[in-house]
Coordinates of C-alpha atoms in Angstrom, one line a residue:
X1 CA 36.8 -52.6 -133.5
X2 CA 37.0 -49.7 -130.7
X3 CA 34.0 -48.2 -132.6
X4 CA 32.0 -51.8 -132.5
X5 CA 33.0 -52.1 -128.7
X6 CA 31.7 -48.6 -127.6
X7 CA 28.3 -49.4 -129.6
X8 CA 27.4 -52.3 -127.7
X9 CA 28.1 -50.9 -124.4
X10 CA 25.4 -48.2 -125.3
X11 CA 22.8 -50.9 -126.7
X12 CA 19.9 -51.4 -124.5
X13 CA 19.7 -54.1 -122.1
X14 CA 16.8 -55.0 -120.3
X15 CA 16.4 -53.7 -116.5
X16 CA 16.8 -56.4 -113.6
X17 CA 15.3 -55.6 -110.4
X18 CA 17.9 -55.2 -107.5
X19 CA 16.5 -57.9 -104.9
X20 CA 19.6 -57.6 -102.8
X21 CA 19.7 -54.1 -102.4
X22 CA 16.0 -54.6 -101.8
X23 CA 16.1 -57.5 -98.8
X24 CA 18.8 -54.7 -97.6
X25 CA 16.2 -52.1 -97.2
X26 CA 14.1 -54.2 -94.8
X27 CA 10.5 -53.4 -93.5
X28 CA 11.9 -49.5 -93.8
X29 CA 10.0 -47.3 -96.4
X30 CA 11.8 -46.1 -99.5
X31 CA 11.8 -42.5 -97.7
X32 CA 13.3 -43.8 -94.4
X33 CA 15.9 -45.9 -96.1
X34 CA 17.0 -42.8 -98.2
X35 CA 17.3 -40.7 -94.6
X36 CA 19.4 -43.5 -93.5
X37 CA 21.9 -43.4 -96.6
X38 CA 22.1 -39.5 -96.2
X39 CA 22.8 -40.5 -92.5
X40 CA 25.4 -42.4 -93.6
X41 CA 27.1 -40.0 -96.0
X42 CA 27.3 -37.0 -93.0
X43 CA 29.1 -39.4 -90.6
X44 CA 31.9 -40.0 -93.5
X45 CA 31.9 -36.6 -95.1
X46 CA 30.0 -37.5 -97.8
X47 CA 27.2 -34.9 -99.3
X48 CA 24.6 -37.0 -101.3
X49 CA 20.8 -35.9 -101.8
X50 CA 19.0 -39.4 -101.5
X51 CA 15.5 -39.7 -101.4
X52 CA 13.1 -42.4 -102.3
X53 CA 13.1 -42.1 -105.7
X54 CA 16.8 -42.6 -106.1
X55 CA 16.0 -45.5 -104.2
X56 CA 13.5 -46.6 -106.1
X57 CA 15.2 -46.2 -109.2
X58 CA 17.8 -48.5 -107.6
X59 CA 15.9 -51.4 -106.2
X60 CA 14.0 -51.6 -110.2
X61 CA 17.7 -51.6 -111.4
X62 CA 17.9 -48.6 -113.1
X63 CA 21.1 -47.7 -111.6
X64 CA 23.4 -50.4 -112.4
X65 CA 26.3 -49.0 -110.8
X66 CA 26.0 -46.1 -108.6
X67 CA 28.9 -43.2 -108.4
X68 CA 31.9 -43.0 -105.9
X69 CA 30.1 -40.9 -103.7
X70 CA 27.3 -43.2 -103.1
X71 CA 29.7 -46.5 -103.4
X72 CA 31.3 -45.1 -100.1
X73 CA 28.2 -44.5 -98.6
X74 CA 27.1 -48.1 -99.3
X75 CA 30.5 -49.8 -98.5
X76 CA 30.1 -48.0 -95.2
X77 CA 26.8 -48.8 -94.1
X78 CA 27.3 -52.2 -95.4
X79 CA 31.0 -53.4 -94.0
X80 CA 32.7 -55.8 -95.2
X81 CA 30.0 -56.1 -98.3
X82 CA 31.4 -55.3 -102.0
X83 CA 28.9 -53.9 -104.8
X84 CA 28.4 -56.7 -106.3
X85 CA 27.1 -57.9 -102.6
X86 CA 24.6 -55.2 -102.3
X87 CA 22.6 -56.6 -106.1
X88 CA 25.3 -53.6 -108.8
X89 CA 27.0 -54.5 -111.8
X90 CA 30.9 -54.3 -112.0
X91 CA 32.1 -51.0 -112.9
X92 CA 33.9 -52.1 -115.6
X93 CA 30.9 -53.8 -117.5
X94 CA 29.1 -50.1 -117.0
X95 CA 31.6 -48.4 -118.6
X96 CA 32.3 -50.7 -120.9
X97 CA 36.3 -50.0 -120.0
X98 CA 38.1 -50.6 -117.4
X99 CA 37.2 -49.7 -113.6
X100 CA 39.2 -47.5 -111.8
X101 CA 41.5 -48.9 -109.5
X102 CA 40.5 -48.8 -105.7
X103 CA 43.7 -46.8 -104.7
X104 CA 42.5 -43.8 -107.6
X105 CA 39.0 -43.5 -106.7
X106 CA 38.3 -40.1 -105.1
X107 CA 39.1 -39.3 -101.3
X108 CA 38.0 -35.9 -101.1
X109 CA 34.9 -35.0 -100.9
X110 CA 35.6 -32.0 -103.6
X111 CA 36.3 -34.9 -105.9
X112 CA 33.5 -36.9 -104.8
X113 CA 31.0 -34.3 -105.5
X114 CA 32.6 -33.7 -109.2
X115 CA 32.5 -37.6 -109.8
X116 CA 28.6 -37.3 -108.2
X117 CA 27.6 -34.5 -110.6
X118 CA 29.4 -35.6 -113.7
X119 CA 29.7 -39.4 -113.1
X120 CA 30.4 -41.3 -116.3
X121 CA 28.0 -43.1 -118.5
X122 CA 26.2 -45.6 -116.5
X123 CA 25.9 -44.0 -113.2
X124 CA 23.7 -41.8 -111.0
X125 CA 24.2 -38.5 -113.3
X126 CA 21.1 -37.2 -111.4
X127 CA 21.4 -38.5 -108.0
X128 CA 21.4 -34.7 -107.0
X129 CA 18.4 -33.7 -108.4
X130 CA 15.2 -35.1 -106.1
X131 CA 12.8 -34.3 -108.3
X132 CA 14.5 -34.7 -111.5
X133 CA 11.6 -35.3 -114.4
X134 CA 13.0 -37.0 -117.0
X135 CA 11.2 -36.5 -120.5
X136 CA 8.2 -34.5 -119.0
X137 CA 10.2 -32.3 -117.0
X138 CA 11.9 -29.6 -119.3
X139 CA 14.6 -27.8 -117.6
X140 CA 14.3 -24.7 -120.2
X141 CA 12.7 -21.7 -118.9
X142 CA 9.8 -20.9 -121.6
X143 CA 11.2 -16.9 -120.6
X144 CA 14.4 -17.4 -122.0
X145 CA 16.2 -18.0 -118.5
X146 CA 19.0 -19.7 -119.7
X147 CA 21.1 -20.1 -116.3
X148 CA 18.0 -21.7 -114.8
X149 CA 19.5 -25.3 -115.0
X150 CA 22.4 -23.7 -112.9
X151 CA 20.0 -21.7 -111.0
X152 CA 18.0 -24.8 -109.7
X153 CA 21.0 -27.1 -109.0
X154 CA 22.4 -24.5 -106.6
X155 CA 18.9 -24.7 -104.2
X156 CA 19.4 -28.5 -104.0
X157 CA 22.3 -27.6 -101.5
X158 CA 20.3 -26.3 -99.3
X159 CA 18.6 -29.3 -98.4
X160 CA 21.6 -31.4 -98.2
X161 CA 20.9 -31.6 -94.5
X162 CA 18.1 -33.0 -94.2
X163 CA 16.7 -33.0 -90.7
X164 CA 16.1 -36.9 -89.8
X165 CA 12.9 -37.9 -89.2
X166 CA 13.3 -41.8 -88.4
X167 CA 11.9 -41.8 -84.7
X168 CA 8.9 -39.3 -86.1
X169 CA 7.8 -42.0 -88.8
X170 CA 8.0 -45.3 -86.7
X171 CA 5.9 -43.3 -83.7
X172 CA 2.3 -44.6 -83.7
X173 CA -0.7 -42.4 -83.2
X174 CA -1.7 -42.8 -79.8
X175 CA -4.1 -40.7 -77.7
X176 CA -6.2 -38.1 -79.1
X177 CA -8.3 -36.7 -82.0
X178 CA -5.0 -38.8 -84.1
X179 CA -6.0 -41.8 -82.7
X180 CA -9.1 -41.8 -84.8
X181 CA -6.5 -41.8 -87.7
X182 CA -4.9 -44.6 -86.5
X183 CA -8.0 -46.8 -86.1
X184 CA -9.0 -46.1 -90.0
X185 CA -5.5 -48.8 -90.7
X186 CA -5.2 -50.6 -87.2
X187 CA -6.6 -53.6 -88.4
X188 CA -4.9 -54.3 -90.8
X189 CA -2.9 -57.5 -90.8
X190 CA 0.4 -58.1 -92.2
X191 CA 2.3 -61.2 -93.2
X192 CA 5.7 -59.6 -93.7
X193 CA 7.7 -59.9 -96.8
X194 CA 9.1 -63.0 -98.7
X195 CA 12.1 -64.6 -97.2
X196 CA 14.8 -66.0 -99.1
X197 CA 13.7 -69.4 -97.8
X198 CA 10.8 -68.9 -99.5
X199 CA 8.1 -69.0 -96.4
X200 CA 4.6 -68.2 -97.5
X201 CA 3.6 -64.7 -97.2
X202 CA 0.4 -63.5 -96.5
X203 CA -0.5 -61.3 -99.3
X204 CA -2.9 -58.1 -99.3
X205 CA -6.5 -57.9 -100.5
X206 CA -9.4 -55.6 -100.6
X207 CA -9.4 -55.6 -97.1
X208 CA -6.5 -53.8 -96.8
X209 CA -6.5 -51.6 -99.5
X210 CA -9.7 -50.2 -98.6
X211 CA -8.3 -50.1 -94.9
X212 CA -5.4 -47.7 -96.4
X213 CA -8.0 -45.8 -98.4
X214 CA -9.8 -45.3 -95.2
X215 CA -6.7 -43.7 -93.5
X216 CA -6.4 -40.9 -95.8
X217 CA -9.9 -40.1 -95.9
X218 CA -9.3 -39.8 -92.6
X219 CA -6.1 -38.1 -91.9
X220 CA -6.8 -35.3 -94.4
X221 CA -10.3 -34.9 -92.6
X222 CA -8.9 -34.0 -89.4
X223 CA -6.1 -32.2 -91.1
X224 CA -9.1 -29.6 -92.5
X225 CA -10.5 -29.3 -89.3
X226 CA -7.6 -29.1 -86.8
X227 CA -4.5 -28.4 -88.7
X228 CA -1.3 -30.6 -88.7
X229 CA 1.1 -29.6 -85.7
X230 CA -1.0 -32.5 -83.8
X231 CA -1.1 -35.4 -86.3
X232 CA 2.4 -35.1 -88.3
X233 CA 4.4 -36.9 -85.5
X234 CA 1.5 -39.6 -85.0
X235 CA 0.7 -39.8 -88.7
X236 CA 3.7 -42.0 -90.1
X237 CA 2.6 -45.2 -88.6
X238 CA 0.0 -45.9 -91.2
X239 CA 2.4 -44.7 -94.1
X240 CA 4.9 -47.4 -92.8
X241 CA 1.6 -50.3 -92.7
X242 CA 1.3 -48.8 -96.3
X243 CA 4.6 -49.9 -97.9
X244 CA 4.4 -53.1 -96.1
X245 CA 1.4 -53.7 -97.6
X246 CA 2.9 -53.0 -100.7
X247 CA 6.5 -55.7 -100.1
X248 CA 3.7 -58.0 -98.9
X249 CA 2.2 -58.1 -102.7
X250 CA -1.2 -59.4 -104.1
X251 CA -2.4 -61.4 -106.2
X252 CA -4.6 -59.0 -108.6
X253 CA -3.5 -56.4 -110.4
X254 CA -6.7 -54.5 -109.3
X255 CA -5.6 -54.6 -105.8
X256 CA -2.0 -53.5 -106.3
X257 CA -2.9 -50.5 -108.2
X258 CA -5.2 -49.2 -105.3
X259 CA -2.2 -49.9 -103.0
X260 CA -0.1 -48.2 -104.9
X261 CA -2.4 -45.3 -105.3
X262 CA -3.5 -45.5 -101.5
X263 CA 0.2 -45.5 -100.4
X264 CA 1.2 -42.7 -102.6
X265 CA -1.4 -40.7 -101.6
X266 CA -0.9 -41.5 -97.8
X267 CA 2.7 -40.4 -99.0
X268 CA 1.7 -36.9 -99.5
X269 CA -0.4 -36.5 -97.0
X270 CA 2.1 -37.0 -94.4
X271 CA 4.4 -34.8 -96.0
X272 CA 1.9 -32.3 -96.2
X273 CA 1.2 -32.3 -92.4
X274 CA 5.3 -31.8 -91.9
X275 CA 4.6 -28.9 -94.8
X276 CA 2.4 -27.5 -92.6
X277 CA 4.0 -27.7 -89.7
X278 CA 6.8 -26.4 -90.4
X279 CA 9.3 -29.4 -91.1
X280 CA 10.0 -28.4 -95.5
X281 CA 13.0 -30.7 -94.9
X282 CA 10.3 -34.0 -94.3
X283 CA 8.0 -32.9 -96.5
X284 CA 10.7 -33.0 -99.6
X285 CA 10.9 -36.5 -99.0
X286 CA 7.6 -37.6 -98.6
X287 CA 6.6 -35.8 -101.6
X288 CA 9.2 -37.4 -103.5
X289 CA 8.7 -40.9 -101.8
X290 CA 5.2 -40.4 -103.7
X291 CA 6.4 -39.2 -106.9
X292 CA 8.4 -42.4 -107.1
X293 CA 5.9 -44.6 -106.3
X294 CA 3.9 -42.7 -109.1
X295 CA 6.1 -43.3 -111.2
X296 CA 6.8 -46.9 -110.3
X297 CA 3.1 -47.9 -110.6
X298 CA 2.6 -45.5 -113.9
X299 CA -0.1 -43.9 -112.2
X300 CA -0.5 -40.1 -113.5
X301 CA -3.1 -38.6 -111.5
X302 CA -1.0 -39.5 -108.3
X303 CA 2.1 -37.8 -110.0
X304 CA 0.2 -35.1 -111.0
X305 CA -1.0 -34.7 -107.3
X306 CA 2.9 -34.6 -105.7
X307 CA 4.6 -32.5 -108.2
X308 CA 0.9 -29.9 -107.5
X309 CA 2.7 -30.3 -103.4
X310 CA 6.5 -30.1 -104.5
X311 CA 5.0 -26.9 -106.2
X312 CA 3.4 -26.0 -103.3
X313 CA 6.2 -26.7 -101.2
X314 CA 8.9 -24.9 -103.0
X315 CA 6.6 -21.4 -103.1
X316 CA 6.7 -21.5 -99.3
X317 CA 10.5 -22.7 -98.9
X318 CA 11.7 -19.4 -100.9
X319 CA 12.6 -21.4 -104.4
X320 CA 10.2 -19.6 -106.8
X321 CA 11.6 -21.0 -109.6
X322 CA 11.7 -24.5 -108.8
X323 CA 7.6 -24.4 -107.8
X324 CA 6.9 -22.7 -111.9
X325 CA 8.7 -25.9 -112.9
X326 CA 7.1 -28.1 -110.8
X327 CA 3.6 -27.0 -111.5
X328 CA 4.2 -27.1 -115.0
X329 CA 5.2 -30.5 -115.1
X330 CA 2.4 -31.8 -112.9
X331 CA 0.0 -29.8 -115.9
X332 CA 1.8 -31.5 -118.4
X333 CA 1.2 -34.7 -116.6
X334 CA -2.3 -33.9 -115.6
X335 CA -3.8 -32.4 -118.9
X336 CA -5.1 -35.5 -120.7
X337 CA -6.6 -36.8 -117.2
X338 CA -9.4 -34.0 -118.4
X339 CA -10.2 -32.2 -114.9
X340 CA -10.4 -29.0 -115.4
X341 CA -10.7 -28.0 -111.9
X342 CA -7.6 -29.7 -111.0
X343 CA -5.5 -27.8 -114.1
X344 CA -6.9 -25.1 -112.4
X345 CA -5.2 -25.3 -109.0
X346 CA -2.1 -26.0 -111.0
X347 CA -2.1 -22.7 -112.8
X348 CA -2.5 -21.4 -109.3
X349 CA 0.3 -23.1 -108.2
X350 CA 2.6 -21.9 -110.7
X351 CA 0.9 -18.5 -110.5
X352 CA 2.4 -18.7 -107.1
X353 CA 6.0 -19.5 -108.6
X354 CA 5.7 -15.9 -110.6
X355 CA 4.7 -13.9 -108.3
X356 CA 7.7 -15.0 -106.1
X357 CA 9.8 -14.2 -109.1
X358 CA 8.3 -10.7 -108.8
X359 CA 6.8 -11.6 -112.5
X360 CA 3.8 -9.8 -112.7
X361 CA 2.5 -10.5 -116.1
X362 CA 3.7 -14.3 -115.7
X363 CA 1.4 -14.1 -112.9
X364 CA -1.2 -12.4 -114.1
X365 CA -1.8 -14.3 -116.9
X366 CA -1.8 -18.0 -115.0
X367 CA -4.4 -16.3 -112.8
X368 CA -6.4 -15.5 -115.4
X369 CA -6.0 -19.2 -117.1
X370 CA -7.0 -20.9 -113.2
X371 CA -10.3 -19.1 -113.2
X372 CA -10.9 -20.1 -116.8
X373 CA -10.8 -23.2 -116.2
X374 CA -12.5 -23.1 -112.4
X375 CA -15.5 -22.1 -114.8
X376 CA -15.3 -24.9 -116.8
X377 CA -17.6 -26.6 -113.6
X378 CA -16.7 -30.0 -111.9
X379 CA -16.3 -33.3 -114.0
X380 CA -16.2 -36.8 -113.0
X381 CA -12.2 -36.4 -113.8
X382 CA -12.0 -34.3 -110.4
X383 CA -9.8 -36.4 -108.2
X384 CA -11.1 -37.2 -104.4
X385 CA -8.2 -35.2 -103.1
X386 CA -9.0 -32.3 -104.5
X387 CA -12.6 -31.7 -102.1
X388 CA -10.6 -28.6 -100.5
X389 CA -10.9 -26.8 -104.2
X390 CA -13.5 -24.6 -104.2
X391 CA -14.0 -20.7 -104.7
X392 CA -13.0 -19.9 -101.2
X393 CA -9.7 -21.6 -102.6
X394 CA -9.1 -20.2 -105.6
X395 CA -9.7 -16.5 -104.3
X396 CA -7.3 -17.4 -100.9
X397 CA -4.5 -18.3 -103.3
X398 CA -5.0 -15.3 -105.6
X399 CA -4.8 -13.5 -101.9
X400 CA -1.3 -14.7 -101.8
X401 CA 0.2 -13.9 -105.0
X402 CA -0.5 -10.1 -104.5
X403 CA 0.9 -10.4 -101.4
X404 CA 3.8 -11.5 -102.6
X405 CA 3.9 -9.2 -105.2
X406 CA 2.9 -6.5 -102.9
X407 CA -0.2 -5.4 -103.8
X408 CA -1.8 -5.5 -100.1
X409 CA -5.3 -3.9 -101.4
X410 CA -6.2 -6.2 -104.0
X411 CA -5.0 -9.2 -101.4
X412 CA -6.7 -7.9 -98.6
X413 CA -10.0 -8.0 -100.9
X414 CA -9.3 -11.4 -102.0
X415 CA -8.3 -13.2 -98.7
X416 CA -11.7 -11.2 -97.3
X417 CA -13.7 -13.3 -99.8
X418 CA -12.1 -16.2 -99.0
X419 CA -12.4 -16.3 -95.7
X420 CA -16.5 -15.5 -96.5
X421 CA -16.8 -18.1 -98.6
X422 CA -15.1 -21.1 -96.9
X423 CA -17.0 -24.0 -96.0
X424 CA -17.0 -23.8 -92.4
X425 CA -16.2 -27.3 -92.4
X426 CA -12.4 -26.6 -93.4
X427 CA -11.5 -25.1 -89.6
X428 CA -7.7 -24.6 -90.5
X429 CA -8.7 -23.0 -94.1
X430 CA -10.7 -20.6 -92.5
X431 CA -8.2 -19.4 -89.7
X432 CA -5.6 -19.6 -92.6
X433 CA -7.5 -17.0 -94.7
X434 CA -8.4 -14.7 -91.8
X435 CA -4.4 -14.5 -91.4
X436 CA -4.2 -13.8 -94.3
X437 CA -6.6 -11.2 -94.6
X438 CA -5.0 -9.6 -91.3
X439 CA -1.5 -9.2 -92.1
X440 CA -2.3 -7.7 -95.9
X441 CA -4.9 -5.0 -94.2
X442 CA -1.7 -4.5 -91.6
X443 CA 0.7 -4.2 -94.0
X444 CA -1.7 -1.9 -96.1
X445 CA -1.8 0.4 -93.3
X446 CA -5.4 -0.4 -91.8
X447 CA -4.0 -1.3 -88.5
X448 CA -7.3 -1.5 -86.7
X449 CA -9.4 -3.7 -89.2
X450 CA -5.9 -6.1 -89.4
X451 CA -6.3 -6.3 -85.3
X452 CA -9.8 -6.8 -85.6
X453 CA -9.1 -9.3 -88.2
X454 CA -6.3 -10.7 -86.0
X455 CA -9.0 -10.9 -83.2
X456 CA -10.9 -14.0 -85.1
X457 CA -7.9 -15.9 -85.7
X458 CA -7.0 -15.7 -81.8
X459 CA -10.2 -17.5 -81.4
X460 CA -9.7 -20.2 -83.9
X461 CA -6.4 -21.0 -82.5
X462 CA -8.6 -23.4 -79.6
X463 CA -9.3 -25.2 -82.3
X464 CA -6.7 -25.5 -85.0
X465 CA -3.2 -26.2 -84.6
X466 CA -1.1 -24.9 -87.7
X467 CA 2.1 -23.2 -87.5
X468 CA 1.7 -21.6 -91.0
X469 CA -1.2 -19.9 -89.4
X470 CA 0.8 -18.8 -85.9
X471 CA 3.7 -17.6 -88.5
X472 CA 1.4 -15.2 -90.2
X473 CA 0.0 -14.0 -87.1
X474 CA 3.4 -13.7 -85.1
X475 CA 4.3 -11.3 -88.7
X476 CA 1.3 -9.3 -88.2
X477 CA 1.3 -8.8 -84.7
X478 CA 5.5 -7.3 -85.5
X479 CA 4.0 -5.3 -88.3
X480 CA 1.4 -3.4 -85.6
X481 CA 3.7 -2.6 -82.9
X482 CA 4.3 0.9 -84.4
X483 CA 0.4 1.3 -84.4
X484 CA -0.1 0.5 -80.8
X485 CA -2.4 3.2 -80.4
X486 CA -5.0 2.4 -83.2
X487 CA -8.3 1.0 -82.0
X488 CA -8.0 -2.4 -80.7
X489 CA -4.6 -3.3 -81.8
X490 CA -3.2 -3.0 -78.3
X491 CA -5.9 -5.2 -77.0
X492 CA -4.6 -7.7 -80.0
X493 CA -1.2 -6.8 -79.4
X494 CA -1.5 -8.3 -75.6
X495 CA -3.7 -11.4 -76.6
X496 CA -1.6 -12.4 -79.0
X497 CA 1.2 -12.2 -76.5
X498 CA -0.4 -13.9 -74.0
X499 CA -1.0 -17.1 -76.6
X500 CA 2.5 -16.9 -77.3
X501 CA 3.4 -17.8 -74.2
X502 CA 1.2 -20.7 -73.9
X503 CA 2.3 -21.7 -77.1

C-alpha cells in the first residue's frame, strides 16, 4: 500500500495556471514583481534569488507549492493571506504526506536556506539558480571539472543583493535623443487586463506589435550610436507597455507570438543598456525576464539571443565559468535555427569564458571554430539582432580574449583591425575598440601609441556615453602614469583628467 501511495504522488498531473498569484502581480512586469519578492525577503531576513523566470514558472503552475523560504516571503508581502489564497496547492497534497506543522517550520534563516536548496519533492529545488536550463543546460564540465555544479552555485550569492531598480523601470523617456525611443511605442493604446468581473478588454493587434517592434529597432539604434548611460534609465517605459500588451492578450496566435518575441527582445535590450552601463545587477534580471518569456512562448531564437547576453554578461561580471555554460547552451539551442553567423558569435562568447579561465587551448580552439563559421557567409537564418556582427566584431572580441589571457601584442593587432573596420555607423563600437586598442598597446609597453590611441577616444566621448568605454580608459590612463614622460602621454594624461572631472 505505502509503495502504491508514493507512486501516485509522483504520477503526472497536468499543470494549472496560477491566476491568483497572477491578478497578485498586477500591471508589474515579471522582472519588477521578482525585485519586489527579493524586497520582501531582505526586510524579514530572508535570502531568496527571484527573478522572472521563477515567477514565470509560478504564475503557469509549475511550482505547486513553493519552499519555506519563499512561503515567508509570500505570507509577508501578502498579510493576512494563506497559500492556498495566493493560487498553491496544500503542502501535504505535494508531498504526498503530511505538512509540517506551522510551529516546526524553519525560523532561521540557516535553516531556511537548507530547506530552499534541498526542499523536498514538489517544491522550488532550483529557486536559486536564475538561469537554471533544465534538459538543454548540462551542468557537467565537458573538461572533467567535476566541482563545477558547486563551483557555479557559490557565484549566485553574489547577486543575492540585487540593487532595486523599480523607480528606474516605471521612469518614462522624456527629453532628449531617448525621446525618439519613446515615440517608436507612445501610441500605443492599452485596455488593461481582464478583471474578475469579467469587463471587456481591449486586446492587442498588429498595431501594437509592430509599434513594440518599432521600439527596439529603435532603442538598439541609438544604443550603436550613443552608448547606453543616457537611455537605460528612460528605456524601461516601453518594456513595461510591452508586458501589458502581453496581459492584455490577442486574438491570433500570429500576433501573440510577435508580442512575445517583441517583448523578449525589448527584454534584453534594456538589460543590455544596464550591462553597459554598469548596473550587472539589472541586467541579470532582464536577461532572465527574457529567457522566461522564451521559454514561455517556446520561441528558440529569442532564447538563443538571452543566454548569447547572460554569456556576455557573466565574462564581464568575473564568472568565467558560468559565461562557457551559458554560451554553450544558447549553441545548443541555436544550432538547428541554421545561422551560421550567429553560432559564430556564440563560439566567441564562450571563447570569452576560456580565456577568463586562463584556458588557452579551450580558447584557442572556439576561436578557431567562430571564424569558421563567420566564413560560412550570411543566410536568411541571421536574426535582425544580430546587424552589429560583422568582421569589425569578430576581430574586437578576439582583441579581448588575448587580453585576458595576456597576450597584449596579438590584442593590440586585433582591436587595431577592429577599430579600422567598423562601420562608422556603430559610434560606441568604434570608441569601444579604440579603448581597447589603447590599454593593450599600454599595457604592452608602447606608451606613446596607447596615448595617441587614447587621444581618439577623448574625442568620441562628445558623442558616446558608455561607461564600459570610460572604465577602459580610466585603466589606461593608471597604467601610463609611470610613462609620463613618453611623447604625448602627459598631454593624454591631463585631458583625460580634465574629462574626469566633467564626468
Amino acid at each position: 500500500m505505502a509503495s502504491s501511495s508514493v507512486t501516485s504522488t509522483q504520477s503526472p498531473r497536468p499543470q494549472r495556471p496560477n491566476l491568483a498569484f497572477r491578478q497578485l502581480r498586477g500591471q508589474r512586469s515579471p522582472g519588477e514583481f521578482a525585485a519586489a519578492v527579493r524586497r520582501a525577503a531582505r526586510e524579514i531576513g530572508e535570502r531568496v534569488s527571484c527573478d522572472a523566470r521563477y515567477i514565470g514558472r509560478v504564475e503557469a503552475g509549475e511550482i505547486r507549492c513553493p519552499n519555506y523560504a519563499y512561503e515567508r516571503v509570500f505570507l509577508h508581502m501578502f498579510p493576512g493571506r494563506t497559500l492556498t489564497d495566493l493560487g498553491f496547492a496544500p503542502r501535504a497534497e505535494v508531498r504526498g504526506r503530511g505538512a509540517r506543522p506551522a510551529e516546526e517550520a524553519p525560523s532561521s534563516r540557516t535553516k531556511s536556506r537548507s530547506h530552499a536548496s534541498h526542499g523536498a519533492r514538489g517544491e522550488t529545488e532550483g529557486a536559486y539558480e536564475p538561469y537554471d536550463t533544465q534538459e538543454m543546460y548540462d551542468m557537467r564540465d565537458p573538461r572533467g571539472d567535476t566541482g563545477y555544479m558547486r563551483g557555479w552555485r557559490d557565484t549566485q550569492h553574489t547577486y543575492q543583493n540585487h540593487e532595486e531598480s523599480d523607480v528606474q523601470r516605471r521612469a518614462f523617456m522624456t527629453g532628449g535623443t531617448a525621446a525618439m525611443a519613446a515615440a517608436s511605442i507612445g501610441p500605443v493604446t492599452l485596455g488593461g487586463t481582464a478583471s474578475a468581473e469579467g469587463r471587456p478588454v481591449h486586446r492587442a493587434g498588429t498595431a501594437e506589435a509592430g509599434a513594440l517592434e518599432a521600439a527596439v529597432r529603435k532603442i538598439r539604434l541609438l544604443d550603436d550610436r550613443h552608448g547606453a548611460d543616457g537611455l537605460y534609465r528612460r528605456a524601461s517605459a516601453p518594456l513595461r507597455a510591452a508586458y501589458s500588451l502581453l496581459d492584455a492578450g490577442t486574438t491570433r496566435q500570429s500576433t501573440a507570438d510577435r508580442l512575445y518575441a517583441g517583448a523578449g527582445e525589448l527584454a534584453i535590450s534594456v538589460g543590455w543598456l544596464a550591462h553597459d552601463s554598469g548596473r550587472f545587477d539589472d541586467a541579470r534580471s532582464h536577461y532572465a525576464e527574457a529567457l522566461a518569456t522564451a521559454r514561455m512562448s517556446g520561441d528558440p531564437g529569442l532564447e538563443a539571443h538571452a543566454f548569447c547576453n547572460t554569456a556576455f554578461l557573466a565574462r564581464d561580471a568575473g564568472r568565467p565559468r558560468e559565461a562557457v555554460r551559458a554560451a554553450q547552451a544558447a549553441q545548443r539551442v541555436a544550432r538547428p535555427l541554421g545561422s551560421p553567423r550567429l553560432m559564430s558569435l556564440l563560439a566567441l562568447r564562450e571563447a570569452g569564458g576560456w580565456a577568463g579561465l586562463a584556458d588557452r587551448t579551450g580558447t584557442e580552439q572556439a576561436l578557431a571554430r567562430a571564424q569558421a563559421l563567420y566564413a560560412r557567409g550570411t543566410s536568411d537564418a541571421d536574426p535582425e539582432w544580430m546587424s552589429f556582427y560583422g568582421e569589425a566584431e569578430l576581430e574586437g572580441l578576439e582583441a579581448q580574449c588575448w587580453s585576458t589571457l595576456g597576450d597584449w601584442r596579438r590584442a593590440a593587432r586585433h582591436a587595431r583591425r577592429a577599430a579600422g573596420l567598423q562601420n562608422p555607423h556603430f559610434t560606441r563600437n568604434k570608441a569601444l575598440y579604440t579603448a581597447e586598442l589603447a590599454d593593450d598597446l599600454a599595457r604592452g609597453g608602447r606608451p606613446d601609441e596607447a596615448a595617441a590611441a587614447g587621444m581618439r577616444v577623448l574625442d568620441f566621448l562628445d558623442e558616446v556615453q558608455s561607461s564600459r568605454v570610460q572604465q577602459m580608459l580610466a585603466g589606461t590612463a593608471r597604467v601610463l602614469l609611470p610613462h609620463r614622460r613618453a611623447s604625448g602621454v602627459s598631454a593624454f594624461l591631463e585631458r583625460h583628467a580634465g574629462v574626469a572631472r566633467t564626468a
